[in-house]
Short mmCIF file of C-alpha atoms in Angstrom, two decimals:
data_model
loop_
_atom_site.label_atom_id
_atom_site.label_comp_id
_atom_site.label_asym_id
_atom_site.label_seq_id
_atom_site.Cartn_x
_atom_site.Cartn_y
_atom_site.Cartn_z
CA MET A 22 12.73 -2.72 -103.13
CA ASP A 23 12.36 0.86 -101.91
CA VAL A 24 11.43 -0.49 -98.50
CA LEU A 25 14.45 -2.83 -98.46
CA VAL A 26 16.84 0.03 -99.44
CA THR A 27 15.37 2.16 -96.68
CA VAL A 28 15.67 -0.62 -94.13
CA VAL A 29 19.28 -1.18 -95.06
CA LEU A 30 19.93 2.59 -94.85
CA VAL A 31 18.33 2.65 -91.37
CA ILE A 32 20.45 -0.26 -90.13
CA VAL A 33 23.66 1.40 -91.30
CA VAL A 34 22.76 4.74 -89.74
CA ALA A 35 21.74 2.93 -86.53
CA LEU A 36 25.12 1.28 -86.37
CA VAL A 37 26.75 4.68 -86.89
CA PHE A 38 24.76 5.97 -83.96
CA ASP A 39 25.96 3.03 -81.89
CA PHE A 40 29.55 3.81 -82.92
CA THR A 41 29.12 7.47 -81.87
CA ASN A 42 27.42 6.28 -78.61
CA GLY A 43 30.58 4.23 -77.94
CA PHE A 44 33.07 7.15 -78.22
CA HIS A 45 30.70 9.53 -76.76
CA ASP A 46 30.18 7.42 -73.66
CA THR A 47 33.68 6.09 -73.17
CA ALA A 48 34.05 8.65 -70.38
CA ASN A 49 31.21 7.02 -68.47
CA ALA A 50 33.38 3.98 -67.55
CA MET A 51 36.94 5.28 -67.76
CA ALA A 52 37.23 8.99 -67.26
CA THR A 53 38.03 8.72 -63.52
CA SER A 54 40.34 5.78 -63.88
CA VAL A 55 42.32 7.76 -66.54
CA ALA A 56 42.18 11.00 -64.53
CA THR A 57 43.61 9.28 -61.33
CA GLY A 58 46.30 7.36 -63.24
CA ALA A 59 44.75 3.99 -62.36
CA LEU A 60 44.81 2.98 -66.04
CA LYS A 61 46.70 4.21 -68.99
CA PRO A 62 44.32 5.80 -71.63
CA ARG A 63 44.71 3.24 -74.36
CA THR A 64 44.54 0.34 -71.96
CA ALA A 65 41.40 1.84 -70.41
CA VAL A 66 39.52 2.15 -73.71
CA LEU A 67 40.58 -1.36 -74.83
CA ILE A 68 39.19 -2.96 -71.61
CA SER A 69 36.02 -0.84 -71.92
CA ALA A 70 35.49 -1.82 -75.55
CA VAL A 71 35.76 -5.60 -74.90
CA LEU A 72 33.49 -5.37 -71.86
CA ASN A 73 30.85 -3.27 -73.82
CA VAL A 74 30.73 -6.12 -76.34
CA VAL A 75 30.33 -8.72 -73.62
CA GLY A 76 27.66 -6.67 -71.89
CA ALA A 77 25.61 -6.49 -75.06
CA PHE A 78 24.99 -10.15 -74.78
CA LEU A 79 23.77 -10.29 -71.18
CA SER A 80 20.31 -8.85 -71.48
CA THR A 81 17.69 -7.63 -73.92
CA GLU A 82 15.19 -6.03 -71.62
CA VAL A 83 16.17 -2.47 -72.54
CA ALA A 84 16.01 -3.40 -76.30
CA LYS A 85 12.43 -4.56 -75.78
CA THR A 86 11.59 -1.22 -74.09
CA VAL A 87 12.82 0.56 -77.20
CA SER A 88 11.24 -1.82 -79.80
CA GLN A 89 7.98 -2.54 -78.10
CA GLY A 90 7.35 0.21 -75.66
CA ILE A 91 7.91 3.82 -76.79
CA ILE A 92 6.17 3.62 -80.22
CA ARG A 93 2.49 2.64 -79.91
CA GLU A 94 0.96 0.05 -82.14
CA GLY A 95 -2.35 0.85 -83.88
CA GLN A 96 -5.05 -1.41 -85.50
CA ASP A 97 -2.77 -1.83 -88.55
CA GLY A 98 0.37 -2.59 -86.57
CA ILE A 99 3.19 -0.29 -85.59
CA GLN A 100 2.63 3.22 -86.90
CA ILE A 101 6.20 4.46 -87.44
CA THR A 102 7.90 3.68 -90.73
CA PRO A 103 11.56 2.90 -91.58
CA THR A 104 11.77 6.36 -93.13
CA MET A 105 10.69 8.03 -89.94
CA ILE A 106 13.12 5.88 -87.80
CA PHE A 107 15.95 6.97 -90.26
CA ALA A 108 15.07 10.58 -89.71
CA GLY A 109 15.05 10.09 -85.87
CA LEU A 110 18.47 8.51 -86.04
CA VAL A 111 19.80 11.51 -87.99
CA GLY A 112 18.69 13.74 -85.18
CA ALA A 113 20.37 11.46 -82.58
CA VAL A 114 23.71 11.21 -84.43
CA LEU A 115 24.09 14.94 -85.13
CA TRP A 116 23.27 15.81 -81.41
CA ASN A 117 25.91 13.21 -80.29
CA LEU A 118 28.44 14.80 -82.66
CA ALA A 119 27.61 18.37 -81.52
CA THR A 120 27.91 17.60 -77.80
CA TRP A 121 31.10 15.51 -78.41
CA TYR A 122 32.64 18.46 -80.21
CA SER A 123 31.76 20.65 -77.23
CA GLY A 124 33.13 18.16 -74.71
CA LEU A 125 29.71 17.90 -72.95
CA PRO A 126 28.69 14.55 -71.48
CA SER A 127 25.10 14.65 -72.81
CA SER A 128 22.75 11.68 -73.08
CA SER A 129 22.97 9.44 -76.11
CA THR A 130 19.86 7.73 -74.89
CA HIS A 131 17.82 10.94 -74.79
CA ALA A 132 19.21 11.95 -78.18
CA LEU A 133 17.97 8.69 -79.65
CA PHE A 134 14.58 8.88 -77.95
CA GLY A 135 14.19 12.57 -78.79
CA GLY A 136 14.95 11.86 -82.51
CA LEU A 137 12.45 8.94 -82.64
CA ILE A 138 9.71 10.88 -80.81
CA GLY A 139 10.07 13.95 -83.05
CA ALA A 140 10.02 11.85 -86.25
CA SER A 141 6.99 9.88 -84.97
CA ILE A 142 4.96 12.90 -84.06
CA ILE A 143 5.51 14.50 -87.45
CA GLY A 144 5.07 11.29 -89.44
CA ALA A 145 2.20 9.54 -87.50
CA GLY A 146 0.87 12.05 -84.93
CA LEU A 147 1.02 12.55 -81.24
CA HIS A 148 -0.88 9.36 -80.52
CA SER A 149 1.82 7.22 -82.02
CA VAL A 150 4.04 7.77 -78.97
CA ASP A 151 3.31 5.76 -75.75
CA TRP A 152 3.78 8.70 -73.41
CA ALA A 153 3.19 6.54 -70.31
CA THR A 154 6.12 4.44 -71.22
CA VAL A 155 8.26 7.50 -72.03
CA VAL A 156 7.50 9.03 -68.57
CA SER A 157 7.86 5.75 -66.59
CA LYS A 158 10.92 4.20 -68.26
CA VAL A 159 12.78 7.29 -69.71
CA VAL A 160 11.85 10.54 -67.95
CA LEU A 161 11.55 9.32 -64.37
CA PRO A 162 14.90 7.21 -64.55
CA ALA A 163 16.65 10.39 -66.01
CA LEU A 164 15.56 12.40 -62.98
CA LEU A 165 16.14 9.84 -60.34
CA SER A 166 19.26 7.91 -61.50
CA PRO A 167 21.86 10.62 -61.24
CA VAL A 168 20.55 11.64 -57.75
CA ILE A 169 20.59 7.97 -56.50
CA ALA A 170 24.01 7.38 -58.04
CA GLY A 171 25.32 10.65 -56.56
CA VAL A 172 24.11 9.93 -53.08
CA ILE A 173 25.72 6.41 -53.20
CA ALA A 174 28.90 7.94 -54.44
CA LEU A 175 28.90 10.61 -51.84
CA VAL A 176 28.39 8.06 -48.95
CA ALA A 177 30.94 5.70 -50.37
CA THR A 178 33.53 8.51 -50.77
CA TYR A 179 32.98 9.79 -47.28
CA LEU A 180 33.42 6.30 -45.87
CA ALA A 181 36.44 5.62 -47.91
CA TYR A 182 38.33 8.73 -46.75
CA THR A 183 37.07 8.16 -43.20
CA LEU A 184 38.07 4.50 -42.85
CA THR A 185 41.57 5.17 -44.48
CA LYS A 186 42.13 8.44 -42.48
CA ASN A 187 41.68 10.62 -45.52
CA ALA A 188 43.44 8.12 -47.67
CA THR A 189 46.87 8.62 -46.06
CA THR A 190 47.06 5.16 -44.61
CA HIS A 191 50.00 3.27 -46.12
CA GLY A 192 49.07 1.67 -49.46
CA ALA A 193 45.56 3.04 -49.38
CA ALA A 194 45.92 5.13 -52.61
CA THR A 195 47.50 2.17 -54.37
CA GLY A 196 44.71 -0.14 -53.30
CA PHE A 197 41.99 2.24 -54.53
CA ARG A 198 43.75 2.52 -57.88
CA HIS A 199 43.73 -1.26 -58.18
CA GLY A 200 40.11 -1.28 -57.10
CA GLN A 201 39.30 1.22 -59.89
CA THR A 202 40.44 -1.23 -62.45
CA ILE A 203 37.65 -3.55 -61.24
CA SER A 204 34.95 -0.85 -60.75
CA ALA A 205 35.65 0.80 -64.12
CA SER A 206 35.36 -2.66 -65.72
CA LEU A 207 31.97 -3.17 -64.16
CA VAL A 208 30.76 0.23 -65.57
CA SER A 209 31.82 -0.84 -69.08
CA LEU A 210 30.01 -4.07 -68.71
CA ALA A 211 26.93 -2.28 -67.39
CA HIS A 212 27.20 0.25 -70.25
CA GLY A 213 27.03 -2.65 -72.72
CA THR A 214 23.97 -4.01 -71.16
CA ASN A 215 22.14 -0.83 -71.37
CA ASP A 216 23.34 1.44 -74.24
CA ALA A 217 24.21 -1.20 -76.83
CA GLN A 218 20.63 -2.53 -76.42
CA LYS A 219 19.08 0.80 -77.45
CA THR A 220 20.31 0.44 -81.02
CA MET A 221 19.35 -3.21 -81.01
CA GLY A 222 15.79 -1.99 -80.17
CA VAL A 223 15.89 0.57 -82.97
CA ILE A 224 16.95 -2.01 -85.52
CA THR A 225 14.35 -4.46 -84.32
CA LEU A 226 11.71 -1.79 -84.46
CA THR A 227 12.64 -1.10 -87.97
CA LEU A 228 12.32 -4.70 -89.04
CA VAL A 229 9.00 -5.00 -87.33
CA ALA A 230 7.80 -1.78 -89.11
CA ALA A 231 8.81 -3.10 -92.50
CA ASN A 232 7.19 -6.44 -91.76
CA TYR A 233 10.48 -8.40 -91.86
CA GLN A 234 10.04 -9.47 -88.25
CA PRO A 235 6.77 -10.27 -86.23
CA SER A 236 5.62 -7.83 -83.78
CA GLY A 237 6.52 -8.37 -80.13
CA SER A 238 9.72 -10.40 -80.93
CA GLY A 239 13.11 -9.49 -79.57
CA PRO A 240 16.39 -8.56 -81.34
CA ALA A 241 17.88 -11.37 -83.58
CA LEU A 242 21.36 -12.74 -82.85
CA TRP A 243 23.00 -10.86 -85.74
CA VAL A 244 21.46 -7.58 -84.39
CA VAL A 245 23.00 -8.22 -80.95
CA LEU A 246 26.33 -9.10 -82.43
CA ALA A 247 26.50 -6.08 -84.91
CA CYS A 248 25.43 -3.59 -82.19
CA GLY A 249 27.88 -4.96 -79.62
CA LEU A 250 30.74 -4.69 -82.13
CA ALA A 251 29.74 -1.18 -83.18
CA ILE A 252 29.64 0.27 -79.77
CA GLY A 253 32.85 -1.61 -78.84
CA LEU A 254 34.70 -0.13 -81.83
CA GLY A 255 33.43 3.34 -80.97
CA THR A 256 34.58 2.96 -77.39
CA TYR A 257 38.00 1.92 -78.43
CA MET A 258 38.35 5.01 -80.49
CA GLY A 259 38.31 6.95 -77.29
CA GLY A 260 36.07 9.78 -76.44
CA TRP A 261 38.85 12.01 -75.15
CA ARG A 262 37.05 15.32 -75.33
CA ILE A 263 34.32 14.24 -73.04
CA MET A 264 36.67 12.09 -70.95
CA ARG A 265 38.53 15.22 -70.02
CA THR A 266 35.37 17.01 -68.82
CA VAL A 267 34.10 14.15 -66.68
CA GLY A 268 37.58 13.26 -65.22
CA LYS A 269 38.95 16.68 -64.64
CA LYS A 270 36.51 19.58 -64.97
CA ILE A 271 33.55 18.37 -62.79
CA SER A 272 35.78 17.60 -59.72
CA ASP A 273 39.47 17.05 -59.14
CA VAL A 274 38.93 13.23 -58.89
CA GLN A 275 41.32 11.22 -56.67
CA SER A 276 41.54 7.36 -56.43
CA PRO A 277 39.08 6.84 -53.52
CA GLN A 278 36.51 9.07 -55.32
CA GLY A 279 37.04 7.31 -58.62
CA PHE A 280 36.44 3.92 -56.99
CA ALA A 281 33.26 5.15 -55.27
CA ALA A 282 31.90 6.90 -58.33
CA GLU A 283 32.45 3.90 -60.62
CA THR A 284 31.09 1.39 -58.19
CA SER A 285 27.86 3.54 -57.57
CA SER A 286 27.50 3.92 -61.44
CA ALA A 287 27.90 0.26 -62.13
CA THR A 288 25.32 -0.70 -59.51
CA THR A 289 22.77 1.76 -60.67
CA ILE A 290 23.08 0.92 -64.35
CA LEU A 291 23.01 -2.93 -63.82
CA VAL A 292 19.81 -2.76 -61.61
CA SER A 293 18.18 -0.49 -64.26
CA SER A 294 19.15 -2.73 -67.20
CA HIS A 295 17.60 -5.72 -65.41
CA LEU A 296 14.34 -3.80 -64.92
CA GLY A 297 14.29 -2.64 -68.54
CA PHE A 298 14.79 1.03 -67.73
CA ALA A 299 16.46 2.88 -70.60
CA LEU A 300 18.33 5.32 -68.56
CA SER A 301 21.17 7.54 -69.41
CA THR A 302 24.51 6.07 -68.43
CA THR A 303 25.93 9.60 -68.84
CA HIS A 304 23.51 11.00 -66.32
CA VAL A 305 24.39 8.30 -63.86
CA THR A 306 28.15 8.74 -64.24
CA SER A 307 28.06 12.48 -64.10
CA GLY A 308 25.80 12.27 -60.92
CA SER A 309 28.39 9.92 -59.31
CA VAL A 310 31.26 12.15 -59.99
CA VAL A 311 29.47 15.04 -58.48
CA GLY A 312 28.57 12.94 -55.38
CA SER A 313 32.22 11.77 -55.08
CA GLY A 314 33.30 15.37 -55.04
CA LEU A 315 30.77 16.26 -52.26
CA GLY A 316 31.77 13.19 -50.35
CA LYS A 317 35.43 14.34 -50.21
CA LYS A 318 34.77 18.00 -49.42
CA LEU A 319 31.45 19.82 -49.78
CA ALA A 320 33.10 22.57 -52.00
CA ASP A 321 35.17 20.17 -54.18
CA VAL A 322 32.78 20.40 -57.23
CA HIS A 323 33.07 22.84 -60.17
CA TRP A 324 29.51 23.92 -60.25
CA SER A 325 29.83 26.01 -63.38
CA VAL A 326 30.77 22.96 -65.42
CA VAL A 327 27.91 21.04 -63.71
CA GLY A 328 25.58 23.76 -64.81
CA ARG A 329 26.60 23.49 -68.44
CA ILE A 330 26.21 19.76 -68.31
CA VAL A 331 22.62 20.04 -66.82
CA VAL A 332 21.58 22.49 -69.45
CA ALA A 333 22.76 19.92 -72.10
CA TRP A 334 20.69 17.25 -70.31
CA VAL A 335 17.66 19.30 -70.45
CA VAL A 336 17.98 20.39 -74.00
CA THR A 337 19.10 17.05 -75.48
CA LEU A 338 15.74 15.37 -75.99
CA PRO A 339 13.80 18.29 -77.40
CA ALA A 340 16.77 19.32 -79.67
CA ALA A 341 17.09 15.89 -81.15
CA ALA A 342 13.39 15.75 -81.48
CA VAL A 343 13.31 19.03 -83.57
CA VAL A 344 15.97 17.67 -85.80
CA GLY A 345 14.29 14.32 -86.20
CA ALA A 346 11.03 16.10 -87.04
CA LEU A 347 12.60 18.38 -89.62
CA ALA A 348 14.34 15.38 -91.19
CA THR A 349 11.05 13.49 -91.32
CA LEU A 350 9.42 16.41 -93.08
CA VAL A 351 12.03 16.25 -95.91
CA ALA A 352 12.64 12.48 -96.03
CA SER A 353 9.02 11.44 -96.09
CA THR A 354 8.37 13.55 -99.29
CA SER A 355 10.10 11.17 -101.73
CA THR A 356 13.20 9.07 -102.41
CA VAL A 357 14.95 12.32 -103.35
CA GLY A 358 14.01 13.72 -99.95
CA LEU A 359 15.53 10.77 -98.24
CA VAL A 360 18.69 11.18 -100.19
CA VAL A 361 18.86 14.89 -99.40
CA VAL A 362 18.66 14.26 -95.63
CA ALA A 363 21.25 11.57 -95.88
CA VAL A 364 23.70 13.86 -97.73
CA LEU A 365 22.99 16.80 -95.32
CA ALA A 366 23.61 14.58 -92.31
CA LEU A 367 26.89 13.35 -93.79
CA VAL A 368 28.11 16.88 -94.56
CA ALA A 369 27.13 17.99 -90.96
CA GLY A 370 28.77 15.07 -89.34
CA LEU A 371 32.09 15.54 -91.26
CA THR A 372 31.95 19.23 -90.40
CA PHE A 373 32.08 18.39 -86.67
CA PHE A 374 35.00 16.03 -87.25
CA VAL A 375 37.00 18.69 -89.20
CA LEU A 376 36.31 21.35 -86.57
CA ALA A 377 37.41 18.90 -83.83
CA ARG A 378 40.81 18.40 -85.54
CA ARG A 379 41.54 22.06 -85.19
CA LYS A 380 41.68 21.68 -81.41
CA PRO A 381 42.33 17.93 -80.85
CA VAL A 382 42.12 16.16 -77.57
CA THR A 383 44.22 12.87 -77.57
CA LYS A 384 45.11 10.27 -75.08
CA ASP A 385 48.28 12.34 -74.35
CA THR A 386 46.31 15.54 -73.46
CA VAL A 387 43.24 14.05 -72.01
CA ASN A 388 44.25 14.99 -68.38
CA ASP A 389 45.15 18.59 -69.33
CA GLU A 390 42.78 21.12 -67.81
CA GLN A 391 42.80 23.19 -71.09
CA PRO A 392 43.76 22.23 -74.69
CA ALA A 393 47.40 22.99 -75.36
CA ALA A 394 47.79 26.46 -77.03
CA ALA A 395 48.66 26.29 -80.74
CA PRO A 396 52.34 27.50 -81.53
CA VAL A 397 52.47 31.11 -82.73
CA SER A 398 54.35 31.50 -85.86
CA ALA A 399 57.12 34.10 -86.28
#
């Protein structure tokens, strides 16, 4: 009974993570379209939400990387327990909320993997992590994907401006805005094929660890459906804080740049999903936006903002790992320890939401450079 309760708790927290992944990564698909006016904010998140759900059903290769590749199996089967997975998810969710509050497009993927790795190291030892898989399917894609997407976006933006005479040809701007509707939709579809699968993999890993599902099996249909709906709902809520950073603060994105950035992002993510690479869609999208800024004019990138984002990228995995490790130390002691971690995580999560309400970013202010100043009382 204790195992069943823990498994249910893990599934609930995993779906909460999937929800936070949705609103945290909405900017990946729709930030540039909203910034250029190609789509209205609420229309953009609705399209993105629907296509995230559809994308969740297109492939399970990334889910298998998570459930079968990162955590090593020993002689007695998989070495991580549902309690450790729960602790790892706590680390991922809290980091997602912290970076969302700060408006930083950090990687939900690396937050998840960091939390799981930290929990696994503390609970089962260094040998429980398949470091070769971590390097080949997590670390290397993290380093290469934003560069590849950025170069593609740079070339595409340069060609777009060159072929349309700096986008002054009659109807060019309107054409690119219509094109953005298609390219942004492709990014949303690609996001569903990659990010929704990571939570599928975590739930499957939990079921295997608890002996409710045979080792080596893929995600069940109900897991695919639940994860697709969770990330879709989170996407519809709109991650306006991060959307403003990606759409306005990295580069002053225009329609040709937005089209180029979204097309390069979608291509990179879809190919990676097919190969089973659990890359960060946030890294890819941010790299594409930087590339589109360079393609328009070499100085058209706000490097101070890019620097903050890169720091968040570097810190994400180890920070989530530390939280996951600490949560494992407490949760593994007893049922009381598990409850304590759950309560502390809930309090911390609610704190971020309360703080965010003091300086809200909404669909009406998402394109503002800075939050509107609070009125001064007489």
